[in-house]
Short mmCIF file of C-alpha atoms in Angstrom, two decimals:
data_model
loop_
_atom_site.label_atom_id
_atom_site.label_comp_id
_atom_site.label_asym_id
_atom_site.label_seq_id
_atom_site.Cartn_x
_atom_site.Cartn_y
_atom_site.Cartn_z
CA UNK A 8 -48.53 -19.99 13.30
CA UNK A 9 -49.65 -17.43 10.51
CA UNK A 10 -47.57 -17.66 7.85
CA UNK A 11 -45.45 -14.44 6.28
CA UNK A 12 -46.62 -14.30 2.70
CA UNK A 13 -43.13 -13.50 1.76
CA UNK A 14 -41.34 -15.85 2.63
CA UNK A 15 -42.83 -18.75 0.97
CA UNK A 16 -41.04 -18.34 -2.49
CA UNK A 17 -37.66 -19.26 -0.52
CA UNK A 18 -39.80 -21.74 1.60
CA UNK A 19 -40.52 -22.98 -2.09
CA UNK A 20 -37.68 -23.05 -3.29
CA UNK A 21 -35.69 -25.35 -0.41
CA UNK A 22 -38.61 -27.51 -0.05
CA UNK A 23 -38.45 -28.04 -4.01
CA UNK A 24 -35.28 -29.75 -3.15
CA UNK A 25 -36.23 -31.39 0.22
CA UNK A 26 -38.63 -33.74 -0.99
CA UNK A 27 -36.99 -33.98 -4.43
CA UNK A 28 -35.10 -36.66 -2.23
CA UNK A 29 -36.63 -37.32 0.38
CA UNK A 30 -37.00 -40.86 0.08
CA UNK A 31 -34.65 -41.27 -2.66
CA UNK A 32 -30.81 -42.01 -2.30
CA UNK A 33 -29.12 -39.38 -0.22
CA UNK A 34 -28.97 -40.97 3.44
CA UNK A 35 -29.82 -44.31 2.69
CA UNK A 36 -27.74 -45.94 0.01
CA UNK A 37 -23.55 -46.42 -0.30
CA UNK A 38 -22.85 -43.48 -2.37
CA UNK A 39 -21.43 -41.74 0.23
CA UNK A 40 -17.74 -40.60 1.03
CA UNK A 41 -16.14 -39.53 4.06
CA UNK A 42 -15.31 -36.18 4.44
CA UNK A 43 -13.87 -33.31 7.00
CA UNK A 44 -14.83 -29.73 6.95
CA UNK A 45 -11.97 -26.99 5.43
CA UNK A 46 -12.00 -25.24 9.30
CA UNK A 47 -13.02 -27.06 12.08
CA UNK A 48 -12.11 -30.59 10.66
CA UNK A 49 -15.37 -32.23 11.64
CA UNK A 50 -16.36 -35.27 10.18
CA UNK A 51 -19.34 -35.98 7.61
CA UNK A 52 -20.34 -37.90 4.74
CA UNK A 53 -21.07 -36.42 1.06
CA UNK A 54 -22.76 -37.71 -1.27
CA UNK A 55 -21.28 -38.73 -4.56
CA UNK A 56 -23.89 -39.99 -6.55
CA UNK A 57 -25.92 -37.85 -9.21
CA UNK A 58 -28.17 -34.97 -8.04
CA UNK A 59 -31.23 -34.36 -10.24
CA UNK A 60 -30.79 -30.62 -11.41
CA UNK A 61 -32.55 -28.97 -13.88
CA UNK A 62 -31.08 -27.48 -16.53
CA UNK A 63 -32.29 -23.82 -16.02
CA UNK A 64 -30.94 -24.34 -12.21
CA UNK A 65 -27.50 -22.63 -12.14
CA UNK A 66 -27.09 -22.82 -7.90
CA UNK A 67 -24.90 -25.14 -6.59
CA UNK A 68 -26.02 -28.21 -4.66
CA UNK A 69 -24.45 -30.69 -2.02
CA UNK A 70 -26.04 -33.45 -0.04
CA UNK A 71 -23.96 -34.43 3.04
CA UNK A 72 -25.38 -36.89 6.14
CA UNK A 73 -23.74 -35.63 9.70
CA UNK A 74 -22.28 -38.16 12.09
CA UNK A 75 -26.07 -38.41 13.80
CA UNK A 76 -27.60 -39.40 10.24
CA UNK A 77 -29.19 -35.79 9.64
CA UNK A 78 -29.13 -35.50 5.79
CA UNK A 79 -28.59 -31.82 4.55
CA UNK A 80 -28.93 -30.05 1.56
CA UNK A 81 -26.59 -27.35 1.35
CA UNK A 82 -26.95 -24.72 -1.86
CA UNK A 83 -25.19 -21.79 -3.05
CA UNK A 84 -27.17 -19.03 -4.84
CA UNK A 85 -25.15 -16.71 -5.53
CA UNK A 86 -27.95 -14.24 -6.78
CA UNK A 87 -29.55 -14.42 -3.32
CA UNK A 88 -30.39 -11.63 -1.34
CA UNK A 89 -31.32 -13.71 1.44
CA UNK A 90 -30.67 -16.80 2.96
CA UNK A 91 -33.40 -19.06 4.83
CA UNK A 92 -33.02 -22.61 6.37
CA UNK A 93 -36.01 -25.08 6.77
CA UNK A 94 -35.89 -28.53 9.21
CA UNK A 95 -38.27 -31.09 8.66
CA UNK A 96 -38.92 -33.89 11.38
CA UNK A 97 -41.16 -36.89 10.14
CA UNK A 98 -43.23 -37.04 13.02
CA UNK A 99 -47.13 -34.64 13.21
CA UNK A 100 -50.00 -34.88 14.32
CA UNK A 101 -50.88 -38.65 13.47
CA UNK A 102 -48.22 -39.10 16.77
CA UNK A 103 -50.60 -37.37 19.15
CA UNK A 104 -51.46 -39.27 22.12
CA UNK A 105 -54.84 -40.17 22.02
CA UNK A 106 -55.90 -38.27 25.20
CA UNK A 107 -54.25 -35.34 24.13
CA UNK A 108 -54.97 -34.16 20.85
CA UNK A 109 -53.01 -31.25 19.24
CA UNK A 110 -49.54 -32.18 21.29
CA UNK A 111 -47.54 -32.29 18.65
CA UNK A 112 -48.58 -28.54 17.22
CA UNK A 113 -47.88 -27.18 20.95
CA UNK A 114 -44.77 -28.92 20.73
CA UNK A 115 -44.07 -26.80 17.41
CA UNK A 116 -44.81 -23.76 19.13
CA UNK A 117 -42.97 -24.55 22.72
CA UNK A 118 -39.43 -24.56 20.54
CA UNK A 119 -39.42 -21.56 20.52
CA UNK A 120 -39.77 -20.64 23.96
CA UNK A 121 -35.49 -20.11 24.45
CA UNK A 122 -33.05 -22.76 25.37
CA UNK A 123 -30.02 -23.74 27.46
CA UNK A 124 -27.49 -21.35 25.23
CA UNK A 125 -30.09 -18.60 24.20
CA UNK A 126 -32.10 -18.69 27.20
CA UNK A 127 -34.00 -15.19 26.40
CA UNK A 128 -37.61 -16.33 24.93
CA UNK A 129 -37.83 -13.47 22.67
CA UNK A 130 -34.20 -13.78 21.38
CA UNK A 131 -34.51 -15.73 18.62
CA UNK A 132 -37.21 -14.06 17.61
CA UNK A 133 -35.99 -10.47 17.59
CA UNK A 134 -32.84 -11.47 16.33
CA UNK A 135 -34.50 -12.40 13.23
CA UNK A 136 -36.61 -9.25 13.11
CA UNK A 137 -33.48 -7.30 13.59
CA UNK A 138 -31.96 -8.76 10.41
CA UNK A 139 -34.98 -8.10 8.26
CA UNK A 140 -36.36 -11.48 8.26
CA UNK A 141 -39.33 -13.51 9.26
CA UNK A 142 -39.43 -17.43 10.45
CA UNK A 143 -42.37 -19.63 10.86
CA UNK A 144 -43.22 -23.23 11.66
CA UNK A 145 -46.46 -25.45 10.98
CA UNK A 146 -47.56 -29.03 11.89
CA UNK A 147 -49.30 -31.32 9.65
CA UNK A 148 -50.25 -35.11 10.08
CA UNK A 149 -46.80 -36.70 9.50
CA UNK A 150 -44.11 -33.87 9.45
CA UNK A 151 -43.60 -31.06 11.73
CA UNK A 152 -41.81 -28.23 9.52
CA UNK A 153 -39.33 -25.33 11.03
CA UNK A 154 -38.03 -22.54 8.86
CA UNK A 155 -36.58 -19.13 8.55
CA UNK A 156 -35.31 -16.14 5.92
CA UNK A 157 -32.79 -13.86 7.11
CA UNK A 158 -30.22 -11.21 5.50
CA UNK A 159 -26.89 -13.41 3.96
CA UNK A 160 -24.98 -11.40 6.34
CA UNK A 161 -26.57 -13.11 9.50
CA UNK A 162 -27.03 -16.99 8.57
CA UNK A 163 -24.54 -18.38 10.59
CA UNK A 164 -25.78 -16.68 13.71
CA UNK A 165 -29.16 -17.47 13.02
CA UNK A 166 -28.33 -21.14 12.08
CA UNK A 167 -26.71 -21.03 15.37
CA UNK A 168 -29.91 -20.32 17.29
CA UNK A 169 -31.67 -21.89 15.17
CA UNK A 170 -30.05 -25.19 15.46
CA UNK A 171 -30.66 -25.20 19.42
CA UNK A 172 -34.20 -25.58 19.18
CA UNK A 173 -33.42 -29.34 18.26
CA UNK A 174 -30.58 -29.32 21.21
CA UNK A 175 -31.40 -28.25 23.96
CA UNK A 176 -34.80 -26.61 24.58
CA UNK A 177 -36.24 -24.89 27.97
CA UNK A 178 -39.46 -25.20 27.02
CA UNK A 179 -39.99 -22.58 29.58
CA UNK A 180 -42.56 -23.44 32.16
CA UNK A 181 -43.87 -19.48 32.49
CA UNK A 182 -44.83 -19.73 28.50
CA UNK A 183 -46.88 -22.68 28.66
CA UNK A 184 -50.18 -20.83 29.26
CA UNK A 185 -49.58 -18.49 26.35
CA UNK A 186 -48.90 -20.99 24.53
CA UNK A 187 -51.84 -23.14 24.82
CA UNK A 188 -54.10 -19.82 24.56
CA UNK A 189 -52.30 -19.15 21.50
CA UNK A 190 -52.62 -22.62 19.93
CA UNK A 191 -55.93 -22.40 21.24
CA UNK A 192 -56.27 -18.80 19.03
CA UNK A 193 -55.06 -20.69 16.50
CA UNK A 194 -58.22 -22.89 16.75
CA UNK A 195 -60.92 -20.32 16.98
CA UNK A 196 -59.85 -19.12 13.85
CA UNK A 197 -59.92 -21.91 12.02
CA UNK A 198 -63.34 -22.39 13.00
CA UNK A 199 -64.79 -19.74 10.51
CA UNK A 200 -62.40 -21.42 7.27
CA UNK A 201 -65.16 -23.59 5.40
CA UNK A 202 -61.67 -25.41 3.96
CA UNK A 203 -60.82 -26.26 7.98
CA UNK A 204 -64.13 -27.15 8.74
CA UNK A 205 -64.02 -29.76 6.15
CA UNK A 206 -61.39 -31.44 6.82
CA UNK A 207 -62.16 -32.08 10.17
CA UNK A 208 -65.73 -33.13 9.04
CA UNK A 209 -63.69 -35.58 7.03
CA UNK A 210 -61.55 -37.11 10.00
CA UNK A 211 -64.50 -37.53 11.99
CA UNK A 212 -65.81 -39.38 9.60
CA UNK A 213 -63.02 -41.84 8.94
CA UNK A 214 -62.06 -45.21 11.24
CA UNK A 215 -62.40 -43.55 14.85
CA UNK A 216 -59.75 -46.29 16.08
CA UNK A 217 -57.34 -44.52 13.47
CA UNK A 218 -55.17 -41.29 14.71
CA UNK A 219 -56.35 -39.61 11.35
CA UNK A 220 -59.89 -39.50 13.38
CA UNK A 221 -58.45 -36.66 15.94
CA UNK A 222 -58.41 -33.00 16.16
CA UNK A 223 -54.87 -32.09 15.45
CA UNK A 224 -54.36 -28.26 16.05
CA UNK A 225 -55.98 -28.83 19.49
CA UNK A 226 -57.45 -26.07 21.76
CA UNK A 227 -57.36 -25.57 25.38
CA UNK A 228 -60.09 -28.07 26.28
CA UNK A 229 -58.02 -31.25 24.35
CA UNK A 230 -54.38 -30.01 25.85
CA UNK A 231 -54.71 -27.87 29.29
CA UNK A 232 -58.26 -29.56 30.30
CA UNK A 233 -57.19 -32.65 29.31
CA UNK A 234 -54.42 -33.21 31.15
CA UNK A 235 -55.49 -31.80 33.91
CA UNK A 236 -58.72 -34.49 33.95
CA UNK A 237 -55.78 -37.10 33.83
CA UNK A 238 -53.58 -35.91 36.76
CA UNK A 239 -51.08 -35.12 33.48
CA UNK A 240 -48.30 -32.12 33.67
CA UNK A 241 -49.08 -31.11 29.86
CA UNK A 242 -45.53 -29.85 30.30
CA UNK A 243 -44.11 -33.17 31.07
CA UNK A 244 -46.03 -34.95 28.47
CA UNK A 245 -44.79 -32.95 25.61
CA UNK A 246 -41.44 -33.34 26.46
CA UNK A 247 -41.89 -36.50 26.36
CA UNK A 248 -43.32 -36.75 23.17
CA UNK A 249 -40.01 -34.09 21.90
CA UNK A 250 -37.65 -36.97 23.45
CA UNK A 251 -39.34 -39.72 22.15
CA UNK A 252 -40.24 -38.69 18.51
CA UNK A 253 -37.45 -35.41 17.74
CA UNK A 254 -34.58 -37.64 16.48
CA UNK A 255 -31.85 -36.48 13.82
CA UNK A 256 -32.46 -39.84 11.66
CA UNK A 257 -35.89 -38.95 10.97
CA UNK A 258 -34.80 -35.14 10.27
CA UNK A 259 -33.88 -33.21 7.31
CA UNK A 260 -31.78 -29.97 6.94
CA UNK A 261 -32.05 -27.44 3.76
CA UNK A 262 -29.74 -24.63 4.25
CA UNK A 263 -29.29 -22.26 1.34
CA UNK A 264 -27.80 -18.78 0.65
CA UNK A 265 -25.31 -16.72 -1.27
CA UNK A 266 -22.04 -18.37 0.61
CA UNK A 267 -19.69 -21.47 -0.88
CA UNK A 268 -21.42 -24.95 -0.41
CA UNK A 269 -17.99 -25.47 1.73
CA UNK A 270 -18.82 -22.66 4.43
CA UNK A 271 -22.71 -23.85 4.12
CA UNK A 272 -21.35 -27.66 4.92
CA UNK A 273 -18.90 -25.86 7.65
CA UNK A 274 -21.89 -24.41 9.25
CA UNK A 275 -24.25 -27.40 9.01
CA UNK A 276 -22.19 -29.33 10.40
CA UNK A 277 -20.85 -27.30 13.36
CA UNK A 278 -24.32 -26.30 14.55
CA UNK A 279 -26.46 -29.24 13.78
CA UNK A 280 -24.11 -32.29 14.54
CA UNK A 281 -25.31 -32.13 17.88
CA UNK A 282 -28.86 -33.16 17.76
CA UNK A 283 -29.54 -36.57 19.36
CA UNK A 284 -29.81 -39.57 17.09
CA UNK A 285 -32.52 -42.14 18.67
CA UNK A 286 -33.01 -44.22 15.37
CA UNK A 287 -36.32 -44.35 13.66
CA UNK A 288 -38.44 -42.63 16.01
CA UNK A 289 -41.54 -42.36 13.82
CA UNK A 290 -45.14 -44.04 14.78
CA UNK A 291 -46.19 -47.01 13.44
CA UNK A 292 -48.54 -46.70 10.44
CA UNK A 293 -51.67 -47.81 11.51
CA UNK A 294 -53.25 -48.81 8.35
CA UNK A 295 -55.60 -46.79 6.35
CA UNK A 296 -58.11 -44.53 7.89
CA UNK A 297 -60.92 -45.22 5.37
CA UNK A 298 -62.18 -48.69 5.99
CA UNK A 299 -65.32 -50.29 4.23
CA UNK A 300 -67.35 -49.62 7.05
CA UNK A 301 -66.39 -45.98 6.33
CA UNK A 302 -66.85 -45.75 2.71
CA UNK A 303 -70.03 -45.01 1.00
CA UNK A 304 -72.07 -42.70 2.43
CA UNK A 305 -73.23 -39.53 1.01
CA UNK A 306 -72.78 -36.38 3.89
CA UNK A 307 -74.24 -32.93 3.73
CA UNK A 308 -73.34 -29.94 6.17
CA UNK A 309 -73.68 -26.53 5.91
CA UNK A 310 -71.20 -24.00 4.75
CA UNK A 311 -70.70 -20.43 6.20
CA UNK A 312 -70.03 -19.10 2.92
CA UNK A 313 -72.22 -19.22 0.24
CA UNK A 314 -70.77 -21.89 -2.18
CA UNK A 315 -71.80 -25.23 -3.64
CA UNK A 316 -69.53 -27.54 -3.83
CA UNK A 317 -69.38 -31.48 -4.32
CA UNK A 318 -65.92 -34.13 -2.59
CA UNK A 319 -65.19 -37.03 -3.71
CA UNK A 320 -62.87 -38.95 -1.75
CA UNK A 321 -60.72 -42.11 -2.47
CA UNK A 322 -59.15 -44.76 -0.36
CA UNK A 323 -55.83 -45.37 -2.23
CA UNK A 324 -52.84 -46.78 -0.58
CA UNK A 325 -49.29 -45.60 0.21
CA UNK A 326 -47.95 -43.44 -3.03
CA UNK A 327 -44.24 -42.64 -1.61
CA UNK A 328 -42.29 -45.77 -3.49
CA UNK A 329 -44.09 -43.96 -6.82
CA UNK A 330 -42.47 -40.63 -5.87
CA UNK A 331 -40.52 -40.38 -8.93
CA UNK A 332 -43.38 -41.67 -11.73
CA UNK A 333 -45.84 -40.32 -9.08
CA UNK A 334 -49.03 -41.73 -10.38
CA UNK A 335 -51.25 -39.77 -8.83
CA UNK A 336 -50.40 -37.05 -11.52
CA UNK A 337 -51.92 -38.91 -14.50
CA UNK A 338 -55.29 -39.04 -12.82
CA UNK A 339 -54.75 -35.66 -11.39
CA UNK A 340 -54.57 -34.74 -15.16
CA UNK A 341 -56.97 -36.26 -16.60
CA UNK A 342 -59.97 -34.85 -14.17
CA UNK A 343 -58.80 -31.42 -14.41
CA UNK A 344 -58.87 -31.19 -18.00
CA UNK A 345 -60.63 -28.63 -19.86
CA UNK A 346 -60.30 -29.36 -23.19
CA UNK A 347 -63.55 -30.48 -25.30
CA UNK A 348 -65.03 -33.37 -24.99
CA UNK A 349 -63.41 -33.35 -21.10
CA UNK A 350 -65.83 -33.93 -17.50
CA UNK A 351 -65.16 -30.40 -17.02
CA UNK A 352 -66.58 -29.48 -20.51
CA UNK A 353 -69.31 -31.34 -20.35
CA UNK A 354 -70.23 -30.11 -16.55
CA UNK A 355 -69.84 -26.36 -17.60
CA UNK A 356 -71.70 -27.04 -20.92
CA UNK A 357 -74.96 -28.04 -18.84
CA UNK A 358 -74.51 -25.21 -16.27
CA UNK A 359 -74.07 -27.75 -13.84
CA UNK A 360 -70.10 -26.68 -12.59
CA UNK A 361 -67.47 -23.90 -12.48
CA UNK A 362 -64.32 -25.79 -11.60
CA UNK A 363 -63.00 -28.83 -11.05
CA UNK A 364 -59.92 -29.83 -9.31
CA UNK A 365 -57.99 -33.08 -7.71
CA UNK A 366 -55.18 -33.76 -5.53
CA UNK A 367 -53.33 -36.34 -3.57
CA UNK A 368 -53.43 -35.89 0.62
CA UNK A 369 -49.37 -35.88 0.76
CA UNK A 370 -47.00 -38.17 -1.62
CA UNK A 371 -44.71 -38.66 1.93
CA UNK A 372 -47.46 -40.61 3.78
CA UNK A 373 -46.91 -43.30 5.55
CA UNK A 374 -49.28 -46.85 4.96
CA UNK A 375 -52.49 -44.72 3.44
CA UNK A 376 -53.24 -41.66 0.95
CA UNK A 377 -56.49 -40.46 0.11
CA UNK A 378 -57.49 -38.97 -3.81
CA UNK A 379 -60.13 -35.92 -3.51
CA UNK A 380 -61.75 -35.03 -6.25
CA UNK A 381 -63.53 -31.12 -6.18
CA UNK A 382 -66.21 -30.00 -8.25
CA UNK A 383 -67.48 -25.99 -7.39
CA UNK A 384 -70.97 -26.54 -8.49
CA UNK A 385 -74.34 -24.03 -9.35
CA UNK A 386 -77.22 -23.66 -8.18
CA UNK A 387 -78.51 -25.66 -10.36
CA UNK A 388 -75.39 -28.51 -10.02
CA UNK A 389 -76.31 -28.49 -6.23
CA UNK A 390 -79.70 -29.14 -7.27
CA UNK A 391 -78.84 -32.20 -9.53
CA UNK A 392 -75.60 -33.30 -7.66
CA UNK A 393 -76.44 -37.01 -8.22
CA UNK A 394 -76.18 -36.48 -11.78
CA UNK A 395 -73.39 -35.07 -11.69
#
């Protein structure tokens, strides 16, 4: 789905603290206490260990783990004009069956399609609009992410409808055609984005027995062709894929807004308490994508714009143990430097480069990462790109 430019500072902000500790304490280790909300008396645990906060940070935080092992976040900003929500399941697109690629983005976009107590499609939706607020959702390799802004005044209601998604979904049979023309939109756009184009050069290129190797958005020919080639109900098979992988111990909740963390932890727990808990319903890592027989080789492909620019690419393994030292950072550092006597200097000192950048695929992976390393080069770089 496109996203809504404006809400990504509060996306930003609730994500800051979603995989702040993610893989850390909260949900996994002893400090926890048992607990009963003020109102409904409904049991939960909080945890009573130390919360990293920094100084500057004046909102209130609380992590609490429901009954069904969904860990939540729950802050109070009091300074808020609006409040926003965002669920993150630890399943993507590296779960997609291997005859149907892009299952787990329709998935994403199915939830939406109204359930058992908000039957109406469009009602979520609208309800949303209504209350001057946007919501989106997006589906990378190994997380599927759900979120939302909305005005204070209409948080519980929207948590309410929100929550339901993860519940009890229709996935109403007369939207499935949209929705596979929609996804498949999605994919015809992509397809002028040199960035998208890329990336997908780059999983074809890596181990093709590895699930990084497939198309993950998906388009009509991989999800309603592809099916139908089988004898498959696409319908069927991604509600399969909801029951098997959609489980509340492999979920995360951040709920924040201008209300006590009490009536945040009242809410949370009311609303979201209900989602099924299956255990650890992730995949299987299957190793790293980029084997030997990979590695190596030198490709060239065409761009639509007219740049010049040079990837580097890096089997490293699994980063998430190092998420607090996160070593990735150091080397991050050190190629983008600019200072004299740095790669970057030196490139843009013989005319050969205009920038130079590096990053980590995701810190969260599971059994692989891979380092890229950018360099925008000139004409004349392009020309010489061995020596650079």
């Amino acid at each position: 789905m496109q996203h809504q430019l404006w809400t990504r500072a509060l996306f930003v902000v609730v994500l800051i603290g979603l995989y702040r500790w993610y893989s850390s304490m909260p949900g996994r280790g002893p400090e926890f206490a048992a607990r009963a909300t003020a109102e409904l008396k409904l049991p939960y645990m909080e945890f009573t260990g130390t919360l990293e906060q920094s100084a500057g940070d004046m909102r209130e935080h609380r992590v609490i783990k429901l009954p069904n092992n969904l860990v939540v976040l729950c802050t109070r900003d009091p300074d808020a004009t609006q409040a926003a929500a965002t669920l993150h399941v630890d399943v993507g697109s590296l779960a997609d069956p291997p005859e149907l690629n892009g299952l787990a983005h329709f998935l994403e976009h199915m939830l939406f399609m109204g359930t058992e107590k908000y039957p109406d499609e469009g009602e979520y939706i609208a309800f949303i609009k209504k209350n001057g607020g946007q919501y989106n959702a997006f589906t990378s390799l190994d997380t599927t992410g759900y979120y939302f802004g909305v005005a204070n005044s209409a948080l519980e209601q929207t948590l309410d409808r929100f929550s339901r998604f993860f519940i009890d979904p229709l996935f109403a049979p007369g939207s499935v055609d949209r929705e596979l023309h929609a996804v498949d939109s999605e994919h015809k756009g992509n397809l002028q984005d040199d960035y998208r184009r890329e990336f997908q050069l780059e999983r074809l290129l890596s181990n093709s027995s590895h699930p990084f190797s497939m198309f993950s958005t998906g388009n009509l020919e991989t999800l309603r062709d592809g099916s139908q080639r089988l004898g498959l109900d696409i319908r069927q098979e991604m509600i399969r894929f909801y029951q098997k992988h959609y489980s509340a111990d492999i979920m995360r909740l951040v709920v924040a807004g201008n209300y006590s963390v009490d009536q945040l932890i009242e809410w949370s727990a009311a609303k979201f308490s209900a989602i099924a808990s299956k255990g650890d319903s992730r995949p299987a890592s299957p190793g790293h994508p980029l084997t030997p027989g990979v590695l190596g080789k030198i490709v060239r492909y065409q761009t639509l714009r007219n740049v010049h620019r040079m990837r580097l690419q890096f089997a490293v393994p699994e980063l998430k143990a190092q998420y607090r030292t996160r070593p990735d950072k150091y080397v991050i550092h050190l190629v983008e430097l600019q200072s004299p006597g740095s790669l970057f200097d030196y490139l843009k000192a013989q005319g050969l480069a205009t920038e130079i950048y590096a990053y980590i695929s995701t810190i969260n992976m599971d059994g692989f990462n891979i380092f890229d390393i950018v360099i925008d080069l000139t004409p004349k770089g392009f020309e010489h790109y061995g020596g650079v």
